[in-house]
Structure formats: structure tokens, C-alpha cells
Short mmCIF file of C-alpha atoms in Angstrom, two decimals:
data_model
loop_
_atom_site.label_atom_id
_atom_site.label_comp_id
_atom_site.label_asym_id
_atom_site.label_seq_id
_atom_site.Cartn_x
_atom_site.Cartn_y
_atom_site.Cartn_z
CA PRO A 459 18.18 22.48 -12.85
CA ALA A 460 14.81 23.47 -11.43
CA SER A 461 15.33 27.08 -12.56
CA ASP A 462 15.06 25.90 -16.18
CA ILE A 463 11.59 24.46 -15.54
CA PHE A 464 9.99 26.56 -12.79
CA LYS A 465 9.66 30.32 -12.41
CA LEU A 466 9.18 31.94 -8.98
CA LEU A 467 6.37 34.50 -8.88
CA ASN A 468 5.38 36.76 -5.97
CA CYS A 469 1.57 37.06 -5.99
CA THR A 470 1.21 38.81 -2.63
CA ASP A 471 0.01 42.15 -4.07
CA GLU A 472 -2.52 40.49 -6.38
CA LEU A 473 -3.82 38.36 -3.49
CA PHE A 474 -4.27 41.32 -1.15
CA GLU A 475 -5.89 43.36 -3.93
CA SER A 476 -8.55 40.72 -4.52
CA HIS A 477 -9.06 39.45 -0.94
CA GLY A 478 -7.56 42.06 1.36
CA PRO A 479 -4.81 41.58 3.97
CA ILE A 480 -5.15 38.50 6.19
CA ALA A 481 -5.76 40.64 9.27
CA THR A 482 -8.93 42.14 7.76
CA LEU A 483 -10.57 38.91 6.58
CA GLN A 484 -14.14 38.74 7.87
CA GLY A 485 -16.17 35.68 8.61
CA SER A 486 -18.51 33.82 10.89
CA ILE A 487 -19.39 30.30 11.96
CA SER A 488 -21.56 30.00 8.87
CA HIS A 489 -18.55 30.80 6.68
CA PRO A 490 -15.94 28.23 7.81
CA ALA A 491 -13.52 29.04 4.99
CA SER A 492 -12.60 32.34 6.60
CA LEU A 493 -9.82 32.85 9.10
CA ALA A 494 -12.13 34.73 11.49
CA SER A 495 -14.47 31.74 11.82
CA VAL A 496 -11.57 29.42 12.59
CA ILE A 497 -10.40 31.75 15.36
CA GLN A 498 -13.95 31.99 16.70
CA VAL A 499 -14.40 28.22 16.84
CA THR A 500 -10.99 27.36 18.27
CA SER A 501 -11.19 30.00 20.97
CA GLN A 502 -14.35 28.52 22.55
CA PRO A 503 -13.96 26.83 25.96
CA SER A 504 -15.27 23.51 24.61
CA PRO A 505 -15.05 21.90 21.15
CA PRO A 506 -18.01 22.20 18.76
CA PRO A 507 -20.34 19.18 18.37
CA GLY A 508 -18.75 16.39 16.36
CA ILE A 509 -20.14 15.52 12.95
CA MET A 510 -19.88 11.82 12.15
CA THR A 511 -18.74 11.07 8.60
CA ALA A 512 -17.23 8.07 6.87
CA SER A 513 -13.99 10.02 6.42
CA CYS A 514 -13.48 10.41 10.19
CA LYS A 515 -11.22 7.33 10.06
CA LEU A 516 -8.70 9.35 8.03
CA CYS A 517 -8.26 11.87 10.83
CA PRO A 518 -5.07 11.51 12.90
CA LEU A 519 -7.19 12.06 16.03
CA PHE A 520 -9.66 9.30 15.11
CA ASN A 521 -8.77 7.07 18.07
CA GLU A 522 -8.94 9.99 20.49
CA CYS A 523 -12.26 11.28 19.21
CA VAL A 524 -15.19 9.32 17.78
CA ALA A 525 -13.47 5.93 18.17
CA LYS A 526 -12.22 6.49 21.69
CA GLY A 527 -13.03 3.51 23.89
CA VAL A 528 -14.45 1.45 21.00
CA GLN A 529 -12.31 -1.56 20.06
CA HIS A 530 -14.15 -2.26 16.81
CA PRO A 531 -15.77 0.99 15.57
CA ILE A 532 -18.13 0.92 12.60
CA TRP A 533 -15.50 2.67 10.47
CA HIS A 534 -13.74 -0.71 10.26
CA LEU A 535 -16.63 -2.17 8.26
CA PRO A 536 -15.58 -2.48 4.61
CA ARG A 537 -17.07 0.01 2.14
CA LEU A 538 -19.36 1.69 4.65
CA THR A 539 -20.24 5.05 3.10
CA GLY A 540 -23.10 7.37 2.19
CA LYS A 541 -26.64 6.68 3.37
CA ARG A 542 -25.73 3.26 4.79
CA PHE A 543 -23.06 4.85 6.98
CA GLN A 544 -25.59 7.29 8.41
CA GLN A 545 -28.04 4.47 9.13
CA VAL A 546 -25.42 2.37 10.89
CA CYS A 547 -24.03 5.39 12.75
CA ALA A 548 -27.48 6.24 14.06
CA GLN A 549 -27.74 2.77 15.59
CA SER A 550 -24.29 2.30 17.15
CA LEU A 551 -20.60 3.15 16.81
CA ASP A 552 -19.65 -0.39 17.83
CA ILE A 553 -19.73 -3.08 15.15
CA LYS A 554 -20.99 -5.70 17.60
CA ASP A 555 -24.21 -3.74 18.22
CA VAL A 556 -25.17 -3.12 14.59
CA GLU A 557 -28.10 -5.14 13.23
CA ASP A 558 -27.27 -7.46 10.34
CA GLU A 559 -30.14 -6.05 8.27
CA LEU A 560 -28.22 -2.81 7.82
CA LEU A 561 -25.08 -4.50 6.51
CA THR A 562 -23.91 -5.92 3.20
CA ALA A 563 -22.69 -9.52 2.95
CA PRO A 564 -18.96 -8.60 3.32
CA GLN A 565 -19.82 -6.32 6.24
CA ARG A 566 -21.78 -9.10 7.95
CA LYS A 567 -18.78 -11.42 7.59
CA HIS A 568 -16.53 -8.88 9.25
CA LYS A 569 -19.05 -8.38 12.04
CA ALA A 570 -19.30 -12.15 12.54
CA CYS A 571 -15.56 -12.53 13.07
CA VAL A 572 -15.55 -9.55 15.43
CA VAL A 573 -18.40 -11.01 17.51
CA LYS A 574 -16.73 -14.44 17.65
CA GLY A 575 -13.33 -12.94 18.27
CA GLU A 576 -11.68 -15.30 15.79
CA PRO A 577 -10.93 -15.55 12.05
CA LEU A 578 -13.68 -16.44 9.61
CA VAL A 579 -12.25 -18.33 6.64
CA SER A 580 -14.07 -19.50 3.51
CA ARG A 581 -11.89 -22.58 3.15
CA LYS A 582 -13.43 -24.00 -0.02
CA ALA A 583 -13.17 -20.73 -1.94
CA LEU A 584 -9.67 -20.09 -0.58
CA ARG A 585 -8.53 -23.55 -1.68
CA LYS A 586 -9.98 -22.92 -5.13
CA GLY A 587 -8.13 -19.63 -5.45
CA LEU A 588 -4.84 -21.13 -4.28
CA GLY A 589 -5.41 -24.14 -6.51
CA ALA A 590 -5.24 -21.88 -9.57
CA LEU A 591 -1.55 -21.16 -8.90
CA LYS A 592 0.90 -22.72 -11.34
CA ALA A 593 4.50 -23.65 -10.61
CA PRO A 594 7.10 -22.28 -10.65
CA LEU A 595 5.95 -19.52 -8.31
CA TYR A 596 7.44 -16.03 -8.58
CA PHE A 597 6.95 -13.52 -5.75
CA LEU A 598 7.42 -10.01 -7.18
CA ASP A 599 7.65 -6.61 -5.53
CA PHE A 600 8.52 -3.19 -6.98
CA GLU A 601 9.87 -0.08 -5.29
CA SER A 602 9.73 3.29 -7.01
CA PHE A 603 10.67 6.93 -6.68
CA SER A 604 9.44 10.26 -8.00
CA THR A 605 10.83 13.79 -8.19
CA TRP A 606 9.41 17.24 -8.86
CA THR A 607 12.12 17.78 -11.44
CA PRO A 608 12.22 14.95 -14.03
CA THR A 609 15.57 13.16 -14.10
CA LEU A 610 14.89 10.63 -16.86
CA PRO A 611 13.88 11.10 -20.53
CA GLY A 612 10.09 11.36 -20.89
CA GLN A 613 9.48 11.34 -17.14
CA ALA A 614 6.73 13.68 -15.89
CA PRO A 615 7.01 15.66 -12.63
CA LEU A 616 6.18 13.37 -9.68
CA GLU A 617 5.73 10.36 -11.98
CA GLN A 618 6.44 7.08 -10.18
CA VAL A 619 9.36 5.23 -11.76
CA VAL A 620 10.22 1.67 -10.74
CA SER A 621 13.73 1.76 -9.28
CA GLN A 622 14.13 -1.83 -8.09
CA TYR A 623 12.49 -5.20 -7.81
CA SER A 624 12.84 -8.28 -5.64
CA LEU A 625 11.89 -11.75 -6.82
CA HIS A 626 11.69 -14.95 -4.80
CA ILE A 627 11.23 -18.13 -6.86
CA SER A 628 9.85 -21.51 -5.79
CA ALA A 629 10.08 -24.41 -8.23
CA THR A 630 7.04 -26.05 -6.65
CA LEU A 631 3.70 -25.02 -5.16
CA ASP A 632 5.03 -26.12 -1.79
CA VAL A 633 7.44 -23.29 -0.99
CA GLY A 634 9.02 -25.26 1.86
CA THR A 635 11.49 -23.27 3.92
CA PRO A 636 11.15 -19.65 2.74
CA GLU A 637 14.86 -18.89 3.23
CA ALA A 638 15.70 -21.75 0.83
CA VAL A 639 13.66 -20.27 -2.03
CA ALA A 640 15.79 -18.84 -4.86
CA HIS A 641 16.12 -15.06 -5.04
CA ARG A 642 16.78 -12.49 -7.77
CA GLU A 643 16.90 -8.71 -7.51
CA TYR A 644 17.75 -5.51 -9.35
CA LEU A 645 18.43 -1.96 -8.17
CA GLY A 646 18.84 0.98 -10.53
CA GLY A 647 22.26 2.58 -10.86
CA SER A 648 23.41 5.83 -9.33
CA GLU A 649 23.63 7.50 -12.74
CA GLY A 650 21.98 7.31 -16.15
CA ASP A 651 18.72 5.76 -17.33
CA PHE A 652 18.41 2.27 -15.86
CA ARG A 653 14.79 1.54 -16.87
CA GLU A 654 15.45 -0.64 -19.92
CA GLU A 655 18.10 -2.67 -18.12
CA LEU A 656 15.69 -3.20 -15.21
CA LEU A 657 12.99 -4.38 -17.62
CA GLU A 658 15.23 -6.78 -19.55
CA THR A 659 16.72 -8.26 -16.39
CA MET A 660 13.26 -8.75 -14.90
CA LEU A 661 11.85 -10.40 -18.04
CA SER A 662 14.78 -12.82 -18.02
CA ASP A 663 14.33 -13.59 -14.32
CA LEU A 664 10.57 -14.19 -14.70
CA GLY A 665 10.89 -16.87 -17.37
CA SER A 666 7.92 -17.79 -19.56
CA ALA A 667 5.67 -19.88 -17.29
CA GLY A 668 4.38 -19.97 -13.73
CA SER A 669 2.26 -17.71 -11.54
CA ILE A 670 3.69 -14.32 -10.55
CA ILE A 671 2.41 -13.46 -7.08
CA VAL A 672 1.97 -9.82 -6.08
CA TYR A 673 0.07 -7.95 -3.40
CA SER A 674 -2.06 -5.05 -4.70
CA PRO A 675 -2.52 -3.80 -8.30
CA TYR A 676 0.64 -1.67 -8.13
CA GLU A 677 2.91 -4.03 -10.08
CA LYS A 678 0.31 -4.40 -12.84
CA THR A 679 -0.01 -0.62 -13.12
CA GLN A 680 3.74 -0.14 -13.42
CA LEU A 681 4.12 -2.99 -15.91
CA SER A 682 1.42 -1.42 -18.09
CA LYS A 683 3.39 1.85 -18.07
CA MET A 684 6.54 -0.04 -19.08
CA ALA A 685 4.67 -1.53 -22.05
CA VAL A 686 3.96 2.00 -23.29
CA LEU A 687 7.51 3.19 -22.62
CA PHE A 688 9.07 0.20 -24.41
CA PRO A 689 6.68 -0.73 -27.26
CA LEU A 690 9.08 -3.31 -28.71
CA ARG A 691 8.69 -5.32 -25.50
CA GLU A 692 4.93 -4.78 -25.19
CA ARG A 693 4.02 -8.40 -26.00
CA ALA A 694 6.49 -9.81 -23.47
CA ILE A 695 5.30 -7.39 -20.78
CA HIS A 696 1.63 -8.24 -21.33
CA ALA A 697 2.51 -11.93 -21.14
CA VAL A 698 3.90 -11.18 -17.67
CA ILE A 699 0.76 -9.24 -16.73
CA ASP A 700 -1.39 -12.21 -17.74
CA ARG A 701 0.49 -14.37 -15.21
CA LEU A 702 -0.02 -12.03 -12.23
CA VAL A 703 -1.93 -13.32 -9.21
CA ASP A 704 -2.86 -10.71 -6.60
CA LEU A 705 -3.16 -12.16 -3.10
CA GLU A 706 -5.04 -9.18 -1.69
CA PRO A 707 -8.44 -9.85 -3.39
CA LEU A 708 -8.11 -13.49 -2.37
CA ILE A 709 -7.69 -12.50 1.27
CA ARG A 710 -10.36 -9.79 1.10
CA ALA A 711 -12.95 -12.28 -0.16
CA ASN A 712 -12.07 -15.30 1.94
CA VAL A 713 -10.22 -14.35 5.13
CA HIS A 714 -11.89 -12.13 7.74
CA HIS A 715 -10.00 -11.44 10.94
CA PRO A 716 -10.92 -9.15 13.85
CA ASP A 717 -7.41 -7.73 13.86
CA PHE A 718 -7.62 -6.73 10.18
CA HIS A 719 -10.02 -3.98 11.31
CA GLY A 720 -11.75 -4.12 7.94
CA ARG A 721 -8.60 -3.56 5.88
CA THR A 722 -6.50 -5.91 3.78
CA SER A 723 -3.31 -4.03 2.91
CA LEU A 724 -0.09 -6.00 3.36
CA LYS A 725 0.87 -3.85 6.35
CA VAL A 726 -2.34 -5.00 8.05
CA THR A 727 -2.62 -8.67 7.06
CA LEU A 728 1.05 -9.65 7.34
CA PRO A 729 1.50 -8.90 11.08
CA VAL A 730 -1.72 -10.81 11.82
CA LEU A 731 -1.09 -13.90 9.68
CA VAL A 732 2.72 -13.93 10.04
CA PRO A 733 3.41 -12.18 13.38
CA SER A 734 7.17 -12.77 13.24
CA TYR A 735 7.52 -10.11 10.52
CA VAL A 736 6.67 -7.20 12.81
CA GLY A 737 10.10 -7.31 14.44
CA ARG A 738 11.91 -8.06 11.20
CA TYR A 739 10.71 -4.87 9.50
CA LYS A 740 11.43 -2.77 12.59
CA ALA A 741 15.00 -4.07 12.59
CA LEU A 742 15.66 -2.65 9.10
CA SER A 743 17.19 0.78 8.55
CA ILE A 744 14.75 1.25 5.66
CA ASN A 745 11.34 -0.23 6.50
CA ASP A 746 8.69 1.43 4.34
CA GLY A 747 8.15 2.53 0.74
CA ALA A 748 8.45 6.26 1.40
CA HIS A 749 11.76 5.78 3.19
CA ALA A 750 12.98 3.60 0.31
CA ALA A 751 12.04 6.23 -2.29
CA ALA A 752 13.87 8.93 -0.35
CA ALA A 753 16.94 6.72 0.04
CA PHE A 754 17.07 5.97 -3.68
CA GLN A 755 16.87 9.67 -4.48
CA ARG A 756 19.82 10.22 -2.15
CA VAL A 757 21.76 7.51 -3.97
CA ARG A 758 21.18 9.24 -7.30
CA GLY A 759 21.05 12.91 -6.37
CA SER A 760 23.54 13.44 -3.55
CA PRO A 761 27.07 13.86 -4.96
CA GLU A 762 28.37 14.56 -1.46
CA LEU A 763 27.83 10.91 -0.48
CA SER A 764 30.99 8.87 -0.17
CA ASP A 765 31.27 5.56 -2.03
CA ALA A 766 30.88 3.74 1.28
CA GLU A 767 27.72 5.67 2.20
CA ARG A 768 26.22 5.09 -1.24
CA SER A 769 27.04 1.38 -1.05
CA GLU A 770 25.46 1.13 2.40
CA LEU A 771 22.24 2.79 1.20
CA ARG A 772 22.05 0.44 -1.76
CA SER A 773 22.50 -2.54 0.55
CA GLU A 774 19.71 -1.28 2.83
CA LEU A 775 17.38 -0.79 -0.16
CA LEU A 776 18.00 -4.34 -1.32
CA ASP A 777 17.40 -5.71 2.19
CA TYR A 778 14.02 -3.95 2.44
CA CYS A 779 12.70 -5.04 -0.95
CA ARG A 780 13.97 -8.59 -0.37
CA LEU A 781 12.02 -8.82 2.89
CA ASP A 782 8.83 -7.73 1.09
CA THR A 783 8.89 -10.71 -1.26
CA LEU A 784 10.08 -13.11 1.42
CA ALA A 785 7.09 -11.94 3.46
CA MET A 786 4.79 -12.88 0.57
CA VAL A 787 6.30 -16.36 0.53
CA GLU A 788 5.42 -16.83 4.20
CA LEU A 789 2.03 -15.18 3.69
CA LEU A 790 1.22 -17.77 1.02
CA GLN A 791 2.24 -20.50 3.45
CA ALA A 792 -0.11 -19.03 6.06
CA LEU A 793 -2.97 -18.98 3.56
CA GLN A 794 -2.30 -22.59 2.57
CA ARG A 795 -2.49 -23.62 6.24
CA LEU A 796 -5.75 -21.69 6.71
CA ALA A 797 -7.26 -23.35 3.63
CA GLU A 798 -6.56 -26.80 5.05
CA ASP A 799 -7.40 -26.08 8.70
CA PRO A 800 -10.60 -28.09 9.47
CA GLU A 801 -11.39 -25.84 12.45
CA ARG A 802 -11.80 -22.77 10.22
#
């Protein structure tokens, strides 16, 4: 139980002794950390002048503030930070109006596709990258969970632990009809330590040859952690790592699309390159990683769940992870078509 690990302390008296009660905190505009300055600023009839920074794009009000009315704001340019951001910002907030001399090569490519209003594909380089793939092809995706209170031996608070994987397998480089590709999967049990069973099942499913396609470095990071956790399987795990092929860097370097808005995460590229998947994810009861993690914790940590409810949650978790790897199959198909399209 949490009471064995954490101790609740009331620090109110110590806080007031060192800083005084909240009602007496003093401050001014020049001291923004104080409560008084916040009240002073927010009580003005009009908002204070905006300060443009590269981190503005992280603000939930981004599209209602600095980016309002701008379809392609400069914040969509890749890796635009520091002094270069200030130089570009001083010229324009719209990518189309920024001079090429201020931009790096990747930024100029993104601007070019924005100005043309169509994808910009480096077909030769994309073909070379895709040509390095070796059959059979394995499309791998992990889901994980974390808890404040460790539930597994050696687990740290909030440490990500892989709870399931999905694996689509194509015997050839031509994946054909995605639904016809073979599929394997694993989902951790409701009780006990499932990590070794997950690892052994995955190693068996992955075989000893062929490219293992992922999207982002996440799978490599988790596999490296498994190699430390299970030293007797370190060689086999590193052999898997050596076979990984990450599609994201391939897209980032060779496919520039106005609707990517300067980003290349799977949630951005998939709806653009394979539009049919937008509706398919929305139709799922579990349709993102955070929701999946919460559902798995319910499966393991909610004794009040009936067997039917637990079974339904497990089925929904498998459906979500399966769609992630099936999406990568169709994403690879889309990239293969782009690489061969003479008009790109």
C-alpha cells in the first residue's frame, strides 16, 4: 500500500513562517512570481503586450493568440529556436513571407511545400531508405503503463513498463492487402509479473531475420531497458534492436507536406498520408496511449471489475494496439507509392 512508501506531512506552518500567509504576499509587475503581480496583471481592462517566443506553440491558446488568422505560422518551421526564431519573427509570422536566407535547409523545404500547397518528396532518397528494408517485415508497437506506487519487482515510481505489443508480419516487401498480413499480439495478465513472458513471446514472434519497423525511438528505448532487466537475454534483445527501422526519420528527411505543419509524429503524418485512419481511431473505445495506460491499470488494479468488464477492457486494448501496427503497414504502402510517383 502507498502508506508503506509515502508519508503525509503538513508543511503549512513552516511555509507561512518563511513566506507569510498568502493574503499578505507583496509584489509588483517586476516581480511576476508573486500573487499580487498576477492579480494586478489579470485585473487590467486589456491584456499585456504579447511576448513572442518559440515555446508559444505549446500554449493551449496558441491558435487564438499569436497564430490567430495565420494558416502556416512560423512556429511550424522545424527546429526554429533561439536567435534564428527572433530574426524570423521580426520579419513575419507567416511562413510564406519569410526570406529563404533566414532559414536552414529543412526549414526551406517546409516553406517550399507550404508555398506550393503540395507535398515535396525526395523520391531518390526515399527509395534508397525503403530499399534497405529486408523481408520478412515486422511492424512492432508497444503500449506501456506507469504507477506512482511500484507494482512489479524492481520497478521505480512512474517508470514506464511495456504492458503489450502488437506485431503485423509480411513475408515480402510488398505488403499487399494490409488486412491479409499475419498478426501476433501479447497483453500482460491481470495479476503477477508478466514482463518475462512478454519478452519471450515477443522474441519468438520476431524470428531471427527481417526488418522490424517502428515509428519513433520508443521501442528501442524500452528494448534497451529489457536488456538490463533480463541480462541472460541481452544478446537476443540487442539482435532485435539492430534490426529496427524507424519510419519517422525517413519521413522527416524526405517527405514534406503542408498539412504536417512542421511535425512528423504518427498522429500528424498518418491522417495526411492515410486519411482513412482518422475515422478508424475515433471509432475505438480506446484511441490513444494515455487512455490505454489507464485502461490497463484498471485491468490490474480494480478488483471491483467483473470478469466480463475486465475481458471487455482487454479486448479494447488489443484492438487499439492492433490498429497502430496495421496503420504502419498502410503508412509504408503510402511511402512506397510516394517514392515511385513521377509527379513528386
